[in-house]
Amino acid sequence: MYADPVHIRSKRVNLSLNSTEMRVVEAMAELHGVQPSVFIRELAMEALKHLHGSKSATGAEEKRRAYA
């Protein structure tokens, strides 16, 4: 089915939300035209990229100052 088996998503994470949080997720997912689980996964991956990018940039800047 997949050209590259690495892209098969088989790892699961349980997430508990209250009814208000779930309504927000469902509304945003509907607005973006995706399923709630897809919306949450994409949101989490973007947040991780942002966190990794900001930490990497900070570390690189500190290294540049140390060796200047």
XYZ file of N, CA and C in Angstrom:
204
model
N 0.809 -1.184 0.000
C 0.000 0.000 0.000
C 0.863 1.262 0.000
N 1.889 1.316 0.867
C 2.786 2.459 0.913
C 4.064 2.141 0.139
N 4.564 3.138 -0.575
C 5.823 2.950 -1.284
C 6.966 2.771 -0.292
N 6.894 3.466 0.838
C 7.923 3.377 1.869
C 7.258 2.996 3.193
N 7.496 1.791 3.693
C 6.844 1.346 4.928
C 7.138 2.212 6.147
N 8.170 3.030 6.103
C 8.497 3.914 7.223
C 7.357 4.902 7.481
N 6.582 5.212 6.445
C 5.511 6.203 6.567
C 4.233 5.645 7.180
N 4.196 4.351 7.480
C 3.022 3.762 8.115
C 2.984 4.221 9.571
N 1.875 4.786 9.968
C 1.730 5.271 11.341
C 1.108 4.166 12.193
N 1.931 3.508 12.985
C 1.442 2.412 13.812
C 1.641 2.669 15.301
N 2.283 3.741 15.663
C 2.508 4.080 17.075
C 1.364 4.972 17.550
N 0.818 4.664 18.705
C -0.340 5.394 19.200
C -0.026 6.104 20.512
N -0.705 7.213 20.715
C -0.620 7.976 21.956
C -2.047 8.250 22.407
N -2.322 7.988 23.671
C -3.653 8.291 24.210
C -3.676 9.725 24.722
N -4.753 10.409 24.444
C -4.905 11.801 24.867
C -6.302 11.963 25.444
N -6.388 12.495 26.629
C -7.687 12.727 27.261
C -7.998 14.214 27.242
N -9.171 14.550 26.743
C -9.630 15.929 26.678
C -10.967 16.043 27.383
N -11.265 17.231 27.900
C -12.613 17.436 28.424
C -13.516 17.839 27.254
N -14.791 17.994 27.498
C -15.735 18.242 26.403
C -15.465 19.573 25.702
N -15.049 20.587 26.440
C -14.758 21.884 25.833
C -13.538 21.797 24.923
N -12.491 21.145 25.393
C -11.282 20.982 24.580
C -11.585 20.186 23.316
N -12.406 19.150 23.440
C -12.741 18.335 22.278
C -13.556 19.129 21.268
N -14.469 19.970 21.734
C -15.246 20.809 20.812
C -14.333 21.758 20.042
N -13.327 22.305 20.723
C -12.376 23.199 20.057
C -11.598 22.431 18.992
N -11.113 21.242 19.341
C -10.364 20.420 18.379
C -11.247 20.072 17.188
N -12.479 19.649 17.447
C -13.387 19.282 16.353
C -13.697 20.478 15.457
N -13.891 21.639 16.066
C -14.185 22.841 15.279
C -12.994 23.231 14.404
N -11.800 23.197 14.982
C -10.611 23.553 14.204
C -10.334 22.533 13.107
N -10.548 21.260 13.410
C -10.356 20.219 12.406
C -11.338 20.407 11.258
N -12.584 20.709 11.588
C -13.590 20.935 10.545
C -13.226 22.157 9.705
N -12.759 23.202 10.353
C -12.343 24.407 9.651
C -11.216 24.113 8.656
N -10.304 23.219 9.046
C -9.167 22.856 8.191
C -9.482 21.700 7.247
N -10.654 21.108 7.407
C -11.076 20.038 6.518
C -10.363 18.715 6.743
N -10.003 18.434 7.995
C -9.327 17.174 8.321
C -10.010 16.531 9.523
N -9.663 15.280 9.801
C -10.164 14.599 10.980
C -9.474 15.165 12.220
N -10.152 15.124 13.359
C -9.537 15.646 14.588
C -8.174 15.031 14.900
N -8.021 13.738 14.697
C -6.724 13.104 14.994
C -5.629 13.631 14.077
N -5.963 13.877 12.825
C -4.988 14.431 11.879
C -4.621 15.853 12.299
N -5.616 16.624 12.692
C -5.369 17.998 13.129
C -4.436 18.021 14.342
N -4.702 17.159 15.327
C -3.870 17.132 16.533
C -2.453 16.672 16.199
N -2.310 15.656 15.327
C -0.978 15.179 14.957
C -0.191 16.281 14.252
N -0.810 16.976 13.308
C -0.121 18.048 12.590
C 0.229 19.199 13.534
N -0.660 19.508 14.452
C -0.403 20.559 15.436
C 0.789 20.185 16.322
N 0.818 18.941 16.768
C 1.916 18.473 17.621
C 3.239 18.491 16.852
N 3.236 18.047 15.606
C 4.475 18.012 14.828
C 4.998 19.425 14.559
N 4.106 20.365 14.280
C 4.531 21.756 14.084
C 5.105 22.331 15.366
N 4.488 22.024 16.500
C 5.001 22.516 17.788
C 6.384 21.932 18.070
N 6.572 20.654 17.767
C 7.884 20.034 17.981
C 8.941 20.639 17.063
N 8.579 20.907 15.819
C 9.526 21.551 14.896
C 9.897 22.940 15.404
N 8.905 23.655 15.900
C 9.151 24.998 16.421
C 10.069 24.946 17.646
N 9.780 24.025 18.565
C 10.622 23.885 19.749
C 12.045 23.503 19.380
N 12.184 22.549 18.492
C 13.514 22.099 18.078
C 14.262 23.226 17.363
N 13.566 23.937 16.497
C 14.189 25.033 15.751
C 14.637 26.161 16.653
N 13.816 26.511 17.632
C 14.186 27.627 18.509
C 15.337 27.234 19.421
N 15.373 25.982 19.875
C 16.486 25.545 20.719
C 17.765 25.423 19.907
N 17.656 24.939 18.674
C 18.840 24.805 17.825
C 19.418 26.180 17.499
N 18.545 27.130 17.203
C 19.008 28.477 16.877
C 19.683 29.110 18.079
N 19.126 28.919 19.259
C 19.718 29.482 20.469
C 21.087 28.866 20.717
N 21.172 27.564 20.597
C 22.441 26.882 20.812
C 23.501 27.312 19.826
N 23.114 27.474 18.573
C 24.065 27.898 17.542
C 24.563 29.309 17.821
N 23.673 30.179 18.247
C 24.059 31.565 18.561
C 25.028 31.592 19.743
N 24.772 30.795 20.752
C 25.671 30.746 21.911
C 27.048 30.217 21.517
N 27.070 29.219 20.636
C 28.353 28.670 20.174
C 29.141 29.715 19.386
N 28.420 30.483 18.537
C 29.099 31.513 17.737
C 29.743 32.547 18.672
N 29.043 32.942 19.723
C 29.596 33.928 20.655
C 30.786 33.367 21.410
N 30.740 32.113 21.752
C 31.818 31.492 22.518
C 33.098 31.413 21.697
N 32.983 31.188 20.386
C 34.176 31.022 19.537
C 34.579 32.315 18.831
N 33.858 33.411 19.050
C 34.185 34.672 18.370
C 35.281 35.430 19.061
